[in-house]
Amino acid sequence: MIDFLHLPEVQSAFAPLIAAWLGGWLAHKSGKAPIGIGVIVGFAVAVLLINGVDFRTLTAMRKIIVVGVITAIVGVLVDTRHTRGATLLYMGLGVIASLWVFGLFLLRKSGMEMIIAGAAIIAYVVWMLFAMKPLKVDGRRAGAATVALGIGTGATALMGSSALIAQLAFALSAAGGGYILALLMTRSNNAGTTVTFPVALLVSLMGCATVAFAELAWIVLVILGLIPVAARYAPVLEHWPRWFQIGFMILASLVIAGIALAYAWWTGGTDPYTTSITLEAIYA
Amino acid sequence: MRKTLVAIAVAVSSTGTVWADNYDIDPAHSMPYFSLNHLGFSTQRGHFEKVSGKMSLDVAKKTGSVEITIDTNSVTTGFGKRDEHLRSPDFFNAAEYPTMTFKSTKVTFKGDTVASVEGNLTIMSTTKPVTLTVTAMNCGKNPMNKKDTCGFDATTQIKRSEYGMNYGVPNIGDDVAIQLSVEAIKQ
């Protein structure tokens, strides 16, 4: 009854993982694109399977997807052309993207409530861009952060009763996994803004969407915001095998995601039963 | 002056009524229901608890109009956790789109009663034409509050994906049947 491509594990795990792996590997072999492009290829495949190409009704979630595509292009351009003032460009695009995605939501609020909500959204987006930026020099850590941010954002979105955000975030995590596989296969350690810019913007906007549109406590975002820091400073020894180093980095980052998840569970007024309902929706 | 007033009175009595009657929708007795297929197993149903709007009716001239605003936050299926999910970005995205509306463009009469209402349905800022088939209609004095009241039942069918609500399609049905029960009190 359920077509293979409609299975959520295919849409949000297998397809983005394989697409990112192949995309990254082929990009590296061709030498014409950064290996990190695999993350975006994987996410794009998941978007096609989950949302299709229907962008007629430009909801906030669809705007986030469009932002992901634009930032991926910007990231590749910055990496290949070594653009000056890139940091300013990211931050500016982050602020513009935040206002575009959440503009309608913010306009429905009044006075101080609108200012506080808008400032909080921009602060989280800018923080995530700032925290992910240093990881561009280390593919292992950028990949680990992507995996943990995707899982953390997706799992807390499930707590907030949004299966759609959860699926997209899990897909980004799987794409991060595919990218790591490509890194391991090619012995490359390249990340660049091709990875860090779109990932930072996608997870931060998806996290804000869960708080704004679903039922997630905002403090969860503060905890999730520490994932890039954990990925950056996770202590690994150079003589460890590479796969083990990355595994450890993912584990360290997932600890933070786990804390965010526990907090969402504890404070969000939600419970395992809620999550089971949302999971059922994913499997619907 | 007196001749003018007499002329107006004659005109009114000969045409039945000059102006349409205006009504406010009674939120306590107006309810839009929806139903759709769930995984091919069963038909699941829900409704919206908060409805407002107005309508006008001129039976003599066989004209009318109706405007209905539905609060998407008031969606209920009898199960709170599922309602939270329906309010989320997966479906109605109530925080971003707190209302959906129906505005009539043409009312078709069959005899003295309304047969169908054509209009525009707006969900998540996407507007599509729909036709409400009126299955029952009655106007008269409400025996309880003694107010002039009009009520009708109507049905229509939409594809939710056409309004950008495509999460879960096709496993959660794309075709949504809408049953509308409305009562309105004369102003």
Coordinates of C-alpha atoms in Angstrom, one line a residue:
Chain A
M1 CA 0.0 0.0 0.0
I2 CA 2.8 2.4 0.9
D3 CA 5.1 3.1 -2.0
F4 CA 8.8 2.6 -1.3
L5 CA 9.6 6.3 -1.8
H6 CA 6.9 7.3 0.6
L7 CA 8.5 5.5 3.5
P8 CA 9.9 8.1 5.9
E9 CA 13.1 6.1 6.6
V10 CA 13.8 6.2 2.8
Q11 CA 12.9 9.9 2.5
S12 CA 14.8 11.1 5.6
A13 CA 17.6 8.5 6.1
F14 CA 18.6 6.2 3.2
A15 CA 18.0 8.5 0.3
P16 CA 19.8 11.6 1.7
L17 CA 22.6 9.4 3.1
I18 CA 23.3 7.7 -0.3
A19 CA 22.8 10.9 -2.3
A20 CA 25.2 12.8 -0.1
W21 CA 27.8 10.1 -0.2
L22 CA 27.7 9.7 -3.9
G23 CA 27.4 13.5 -4.5
G24 CA 30.4 14.2 -2.3
W25 CA 32.5 11.4 -3.7
L26 CA 31.7 12.4 -7.3
A27 CA 32.4 16.1 -6.6
H28 CA 35.8 15.1 -5.1
K29 CA 36.7 12.8 -7.9
S30 CA 35.8 15.4 -10.6
G31 CA 37.7 18.0 -8.8
K32 CA 35.2 20.6 -10.0
A33 CA 33.2 21.0 -6.8
P34 CA 33.9 20.8 -3.1
I35 CA 33.1 17.5 -1.4
G36 CA 30.8 19.3 1.0
I37 CA 28.3 19.7 -1.9
G38 CA 27.2 16.2 -1.0
V39 CA 25.4 17.5 2.1
I40 CA 23.2 19.8 -0.1
V41 CA 22.7 17.1 -2.7
G42 CA 21.5 14.7 0.0
F43 CA 19.2 17.3 1.6
A44 CA 17.8 18.3 -1.9
V45 CA 17.0 14.7 -2.6
A46 CA 15.1 14.4 0.7
V47 CA 13.2 17.7 0.0
L48 CA 12.2 16.3 -3.4
L49 CA 10.8 13.1 -1.8
I50 CA 9.1 14.8 1.2
N51 CA 7.8 18.1 -0.3
G52 CA 8.1 17.6 -4.1
V53 CA 8.7 20.6 -6.2
D54 CA 5.5 22.3 -5.2
F55 CA 6.4 25.8 -4.0
R56 CA 3.1 27.5 -5.0
T57 CA 2.1 28.2 -1.5
L58 CA 5.3 29.7 0.0
T59 CA 4.9 28.7 3.7
A60 CA 7.6 29.3 6.2
M61 CA 8.8 25.7 5.8
R62 CA 9.1 26.1 2.0
K63 CA 10.9 29.4 2.5
I64 CA 13.4 27.5 4.7
I65 CA 14.0 25.1 1.8
V66 CA 14.5 27.9 -0.6
V67 CA 17.0 29.5 1.8
G68 CA 18.8 26.2 1.9
V69 CA 19.2 26.2 -1.8
I70 CA 20.4 29.8 -2.0
T71 CA 22.9 29.5 0.8
A72 CA 24.3 26.3 -0.8
I73 CA 25.0 28.3 -3.9
V74 CA 26.5 31.1 -1.9
G75 CA 28.6 28.7 0.1
V76 CA 30.0 27.1 -3.0
L77 CA 30.8 30.5 -4.6
V78 CA 32.5 31.7 -1.5
D79 CA 34.6 28.5 -1.3
T80 CA 35.6 28.5 -5.0
R81 CA 36.2 32.2 -5.4
H82 CA 37.5 33.1 -1.9
T83 CA 35.2 36.0 -1.5
R84 CA 36.3 38.8 0.8
G85 CA 33.9 39.9 3.6
A86 CA 32.3 36.5 3.6
T87 CA 31.4 36.6 7.3
L88 CA 29.5 39.9 6.8
L89 CA 27.8 38.3 3.8
Y90 CA 26.7 35.2 5.9
M91 CA 25.4 37.3 8.8
G92 CA 23.5 39.7 6.4
L93 CA 22.0 36.8 4.5
G94 CA 21.1 35.1 7.8
V95 CA 19.2 38.2 9.1
I96 CA 17.4 38.7 5.7
A97 CA 16.5 35.0 5.6
S98 CA 15.1 35.1 9.1
L99 CA 12.9 38.1 8.4
W100 CA 11.7 36.6 5.1
V101 CA 10.9 33.2 6.6
F102 CA 9.2 34.5 9.8
G103 CA 7.9 37.8 8.5
L104 CA 4.3 36.7 8.3
F105 CA 4.5 35.1 11.7
L106 CA 6.1 38.2 13.2
L107 CA 3.6 40.6 11.6
R108 CA 0.8 38.7 13.4
K109 CA 2.3 39.7 16.7
S110 CA 2.1 43.1 18.2
G111 CA 4.5 45.6 19.7
M112 CA 7.0 44.2 22.1
E113 CA 6.0 40.6 21.5
M114 CA 7.0 41.0 17.8
I115 CA 10.3 42.7 18.6
I116 CA 11.3 40.0 21.2
A117 CA 10.3 37.1 18.9
G118 CA 12.1 38.7 15.9
A119 CA 15.2 39.4 18.0
A120 CA 15.3 35.9 19.4
I121 CA 15.0 34.4 16.0
I122 CA 17.8 36.5 14.6
A123 CA 20.0 35.9 17.6
Y124 CA 19.7 32.1 17.2
V125 CA 20.4 32.2 13.5
V126 CA 23.4 34.6 13.9
W127 CA 24.7 32.5 16.8
M128 CA 24.5 29.3 14.7
L129 CA 26.3 30.9 11.8
F130 CA 29.0 32.2 14.1
A131 CA 29.4 28.9 15.9
M132 CA 29.5 26.8 12.7
K133 CA 32.0 29.1 10.9
P134 CA 35.2 27.8 12.6
L135 CA 34.3 24.2 11.6
K136 CA 34.8 25.0 7.9
V137 CA 38.5 24.1 8.3
D138 CA 37.8 20.6 9.6
G139 CA 35.5 18.3 7.7
R140 CA 35.3 15.8 10.5
R141 CA 34.0 18.3 13.0
A142 CA 31.7 20.0 10.4
G143 CA 30.2 16.6 9.6
A144 CA 29.8 15.6 13.2
A145 CA 28.0 18.9 14.0
T146 CA 25.7 18.4 11.0
V147 CA 24.8 14.9 12.1
A148 CA 24.1 15.9 15.7
L149 CA 22.3 19.2 14.8
G150 CA 20.0 17.3 12.4
I151 CA 19.2 14.7 15.0
G152 CA 18.8 17.2 17.8
T153 CA 16.6 19.5 15.8
G154 CA 14.6 16.7 14.4
A155 CA 14.0 14.9 17.6
T156 CA 13.0 18.0 19.4
A157 CA 10.7 18.9 16.5
L158 CA 9.0 15.6 17.1
M159 CA 8.5 16.7 20.7
G160 CA 7.0 19.9 19.3
S161 CA 4.5 18.0 17.2
S162 CA 6.0 18.7 13.8
A163 CA 6.8 15.6 11.8
L164 CA 7.6 17.7 8.7
I165 CA 10.4 19.7 10.4
A166 CA 11.6 16.4 12.0
Q167 CA 11.8 14.7 8.7
L168 CA 13.7 17.5 7.1
A169 CA 16.1 17.8 10.0
F170 CA 16.7 14.1 10.1
A171 CA 17.4 14.2 6.4
L172 CA 20.0 16.9 6.9
S173 CA 21.6 14.7 9.6
A174 CA 21.6 11.7 7.2
A175 CA 23.2 13.9 4.5
G176 CA 25.8 14.8 7.0
G177 CA 26.4 11.1 7.5
G178 CA 26.8 10.6 3.7
Y179 CA 29.3 13.5 3.6
I180 CA 31.3 11.8 6.4
L181 CA 31.3 8.5 4.4
A182 CA 32.6 10.5 1.4
L183 CA 35.3 12.1 3.6
L184 CA 36.4 8.7 4.9
M185 CA 36.5 7.2 1.4
T186 CA 38.5 10.0 -0.2
R187 CA 40.7 10.8 2.9
S188 CA 39.7 14.4 2.4
N189 CA 39.1 16.7 5.3
N190 CA 37.5 19.5 3.2
A191 CA 34.4 21.2 4.5
G192 CA 34.3 24.9 3.7
T193 CA 31.3 27.2 3.8
T194 CA 29.7 24.8 1.3
V195 CA 28.8 22.8 4.4
T196 CA 28.8 25.2 7.3
F197 CA 26.8 28.0 5.9
P198 CA 23.7 26.1 4.6
V199 CA 23.7 23.7 7.6
A200 CA 23.9 26.5 10.1
L201 CA 21.1 28.4 8.4
L202 CA 18.9 25.4 7.8
V203 CA 19.0 24.0 11.3
S204 CA 18.7 27.4 13.0
L205 CA 15.6 28.3 10.9
M206 CA 14.1 24.8 11.4
G207 CA 14.7 25.1 15.2
C208 CA 13.1 28.5 15.3
A209 CA 10.1 27.2 13.2
T210 CA 9.6 24.5 15.8
V211 CA 9.4 27.0 18.6
A212 CA 7.4 29.5 16.6
F213 CA 4.9 27.2 14.9
A214 CA 4.9 24.1 17.1
E215 CA 5.1 23.5 20.8
L216 CA 8.8 23.6 21.6
A217 CA 10.2 25.5 24.6
W218 CA 12.7 28.2 23.4
I219 CA 15.4 27.2 25.9
V220 CA 15.8 24.0 23.8
L221 CA 17.4 26.2 21.1
V222 CA 20.0 27.5 23.6
I223 CA 21.0 24.0 24.3
L224 CA 21.0 22.9 20.6
G225 CA 23.2 26.0 19.9
L226 CA 26.0 24.4 21.9
I227 CA 26.3 21.5 19.5
P228 CA 28.8 23.2 17.1
V229 CA 30.9 24.1 20.2
A230 CA 30.9 20.5 21.3
A231 CA 31.9 19.3 17.8
R232 CA 34.6 21.9 17.7
Y233 CA 36.2 21.1 21.0
A234 CA 35.6 17.4 21.3
P235 CA 39.0 16.1 22.3
V236 CA 40.4 13.5 20.0
L237 CA 43.9 12.0 19.7
E238 CA 45.6 12.2 16.4
H239 CA 46.7 8.6 16.5
W240 CA 43.1 7.4 16.7
P241 CA 41.8 6.0 13.5
R242 CA 39.9 8.6 11.5
W243 CA 36.6 6.9 11.7
F244 CA 37.0 6.6 15.5
Q245 CA 37.8 10.3 15.8
I246 CA 34.7 11.3 13.8
G247 CA 32.6 8.8 15.8
F248 CA 33.8 10.4 19.1
M249 CA 33.0 13.9 17.8
I250 CA 29.5 12.8 16.8
L251 CA 29.1 11.2 20.2
A252 CA 30.2 14.3 22.0
S253 CA 27.8 16.4 19.9
L254 CA 25.0 14.0 20.4
V255 CA 25.3 14.3 24.2
I256 CA 24.3 18.0 23.8
A257 CA 21.5 17.0 21.5
G258 CA 20.4 14.4 24.1
I259 CA 20.3 17.1 26.8
A260 CA 18.1 19.3 24.6
L261 CA 15.9 16.4 23.9
A262 CA 15.6 15.6 27.6
Y263 CA 14.8 19.2 28.4
A264 CA 12.1 19.3 25.7
W265 CA 10.6 16.2 27.0
W266 CA 10.7 17.4 30.6
T267 CA 9.4 21.0 30.0
G268 CA 7.4 20.9 26.9
G269 CA 4.4 19.3 28.4
T270 CA 4.8 16.5 26.0
D271 CA 5.3 12.9 26.8
P272 CA 6.2 9.7 25.0
Y273 CA 2.7 9.3 23.9
T274 CA 2.7 12.6 22.1
T275 CA 5.9 11.6 20.4
S276 CA 4.3 8.3 19.4
I277 CA 1.5 10.2 17.8
T278 CA 3.9 12.4 15.8
L279 CA 5.9 9.3 14.9
E280 CA 2.6 7.8 13.7
A281 CA 2.1 10.9 11.5
I282 CA 5.6 10.4 10.1
Y283 CA 4.7 6.8 9.3
A284 CA 1.4 7.9 7.8
Chain B
M1 CA -43.9 64.2 0.3
R2 CA -46.8 62.0 1.3
K3 CA -47.2 60.9 -2.3
T4 CA -43.5 59.9 -2.4
L5 CA -43.8 57.8 0.7
V6 CA -46.9 56.1 -0.6
A7 CA -45.0 55.3 -3.9
I8 CA -42.1 53.8 -2.0
A9 CA -44.5 51.7 0.1
V10 CA -46.3 50.4 -3.0
A11 CA -43.0 49.6 -4.6
V12 CA -41.8 47.7 -1.6
S13 CA -45.0 45.7 -1.3
S14 CA -45.1 44.8 -5.0
T15 CA -41.5 43.5 -5.1
G16 CA -41.6 41.7 -1.8
T17 CA -38.5 43.4 -0.4
V18 CA -36.2 46.1 -1.7
W19 CA -33.2 45.3 0.4
A20 CA -31.5 41.9 1.2
D21 CA -31.8 40.6 4.7
N22 CA -28.4 40.7 6.5
Y23 CA -27.4 38.0 8.9
D24 CA -24.6 37.4 11.4
I25 CA -23.3 33.9 11.5
D26 CA -24.1 32.3 14.9
P27 CA -20.8 30.8 16.1
A28 CA -22.7 28.5 18.5
H29 CA -24.6 26.8 15.8
S30 CA -22.2 26.9 12.9
M31 CA -19.6 24.2 12.3
P32 CA -17.4 23.2 9.4
Y33 CA -16.6 19.5 9.5
F34 CA -13.9 17.8 7.4
S35 CA -13.1 14.2 6.8
L36 CA -10.3 12.4 5.0
N37 CA -8.9 9.0 4.5
H38 CA -6.3 7.7 6.9
L39 CA -3.8 5.2 5.5
G40 CA -6.6 3.6 3.5
F41 CA -8.0 2.1 6.7
S42 CA -10.7 4.5 7.7
T43 CA -12.2 8.0 7.3
Q44 CA -11.1 10.4 10.1
R45 CA -13.2 13.4 11.0
G46 CA -12.6 16.7 12.6
H47 CA -14.2 20.2 12.9
F48 CA -13.4 23.8 13.8
E49 CA -15.0 25.2 16.9
K50 CA -14.6 29.0 16.1
V51 CA -16.4 30.3 13.1
S52 CA -17.6 33.9 12.3
G53 CA -19.0 35.7 9.3
K54 CA -22.0 37.2 7.7
M55 CA -24.5 36.5 5.0
S56 CA -27.2 38.3 3.1
L57 CA -30.2 36.9 1.4
D58 CA -32.8 38.3 -0.9
V59 CA -35.2 35.5 -1.9
A60 CA -37.3 37.8 -4.1
K61 CA -34.4 38.8 -6.2
K62 CA -32.7 35.5 -5.8
T63 CA -29.5 36.9 -4.7
G64 CA -27.3 36.5 -1.7
S65 CA -23.8 36.3 -0.3
V66 CA -21.9 34.6 2.4
E67 CA -18.5 35.2 4.1
I68 CA -17.2 32.7 6.6
T69 CA -14.0 33.0 8.6
I70 CA -12.7 29.9 10.4
D71 CA -10.1 30.0 13.2
T72 CA -7.6 27.3 12.3
N73 CA -6.4 27.2 15.9
S74 CA -9.8 25.8 16.8
V75 CA -9.4 22.6 14.9
T76 CA -10.4 19.6 16.9
T77 CA -10.6 15.9 16.3
G78 CA -11.5 14.8 19.8
F79 CA -7.9 14.0 20.5
G80 CA -5.7 16.8 21.8
K81 CA -2.3 15.5 20.7
R82 CA -3.5 15.1 17.2
D83 CA -5.0 18.6 17.2
E84 CA -1.6 20.0 18.2
H85 CA -0.2 18.2 15.2
L86 CA -2.9 19.6 12.9
R87 CA -2.1 23.1 14.1
S88 CA 1.6 22.6 13.3
P89 CA 3.4 23.5 10.0
D90 CA 2.7 19.9 8.8
F91 CA -1.0 20.9 8.2
F92 CA -2.7 24.2 9.0
N93 CA 0.3 26.1 10.4
A94 CA -2.0 28.0 12.6
A95 CA 0.7 30.3 14.0
E96 CA 1.4 31.6 10.5
Y97 CA -2.1 31.3 9.0
P98 CA -4.5 31.7 11.9
T99 CA -7.6 31.9 9.7
M100 CA -9.1 30.5 6.5
T101 CA -12.0 32.1 4.7
F102 CA -14.7 31.4 2.2
K103 CA -16.2 34.3 0.3
S104 CA -19.1 33.7 -2.1
T105 CA -19.1 35.0 -5.6
K106 CA -22.4 33.6 -6.9
V107 CA -25.5 32.1 -5.2
T108 CA -27.7 29.9 -7.3
F109 CA -31.3 29.4 -6.4
K110 CA -33.7 26.5 -7.2
G111 CA -37.1 27.9 -6.7
D112 CA -37.1 29.8 -3.4
T113 CA -34.2 28.0 -1.9
V114 CA -30.5 28.2 -2.4
A115 CA -29.1 25.3 -4.4
S116 CA -25.4 26.1 -4.5
V117 CA -22.9 28.8 -3.5
E118 CA -19.9 29.4 -5.6
G119 CA -17.0 31.2 -4.0
N120 CA -13.3 31.4 -3.1
L121 CA -11.8 29.3 -0.4
T122 CA -8.5 30.6 1.0
I123 CA -6.3 28.3 3.1
M124 CA -2.8 29.3 4.0
S125 CA -3.1 32.4 1.7
T126 CA -3.9 30.2 -1.3
T127 CA -7.2 31.0 -2.9
K128 CA -9.1 28.5 -5.1
P129 CA -12.7 28.5 -6.3
V130 CA -15.0 26.0 -4.8
T131 CA -18.8 25.3 -5.0
L132 CA -20.8 24.5 -2.0
T133 CA -23.7 22.3 -2.7
V134 CA -26.6 23.3 -0.4
T135 CA -28.3 20.1 0.8
A136 CA -30.8 21.8 3.2
M137 CA -31.9 25.3 3.9
N138 CA -34.5 26.9 6.1
C139 CA -35.3 30.5 7.2
G140 CA -37.8 31.5 9.9
K141 CA -38.2 32.6 13.5
N142 CA -36.2 30.7 16.0
P143 CA -38.7 29.3 18.5
M144 CA -36.3 29.6 21.4
N145 CA -34.9 33.2 21.1
K146 CA -37.6 34.5 18.7
K147 CA -35.0 35.9 16.3
D148 CA -35.2 35.6 12.6
T149 CA -32.8 32.9 11.6
C150 CA -31.5 31.3 8.4
G151 CA -29.7 28.0 8.4
F152 CA -28.2 25.7 5.8
D153 CA -26.2 22.6 5.3
A154 CA -23.7 22.4 2.5
T155 CA -21.0 20.1 1.2
T156 CA -18.0 20.4 -1.0
Q157 CA -14.7 18.5 -1.7
I158 CA -11.2 19.9 -2.1
K159 CA -7.7 18.6 -2.6
R160 CA -5.6 19.9 0.3
S161 CA -2.4 19.7 -1.7
E162 CA -3.8 22.4 -4.0
Y163 CA -3.6 24.7 -1.0
G164 CA 0.0 23.8 -0.2
M165 CA -1.0 21.4 2.5
N166 CA 0.7 18.3 1.0
Y167 CA 2.3 16.7 4.1
G168 CA 1.6 13.0 4.2
V169 CA 0.0 12.8 0.8
P170 CA -1.0 10.3 -0.5
N171 CA -0.9 8.2 2.7
I172 CA -3.0 10.7 4.6
G173 CA -5.7 11.5 2.0
D174 CA -5.4 14.4 -0.4
D175 CA -9.2 14.5 -1.0
V176 CA -10.9 16.3 1.9
A177 CA -14.7 16.3 2.2
I178 CA -16.2 19.3 3.9
Q179 CA -19.6 19.5 5.5
L180 CA -20.7 22.9 6.5
S181 CA -23.6 23.6 8.9
V182 CA -24.4 27.3 9.4
E183 CA -27.0 29.2 11.2
A184 CA -27.2 33.0 11.0
I185 CA -29.3 35.5 12.9
K186 CA -30.9 38.5 11.2
Q187 CA -29.3 41.8 12.1

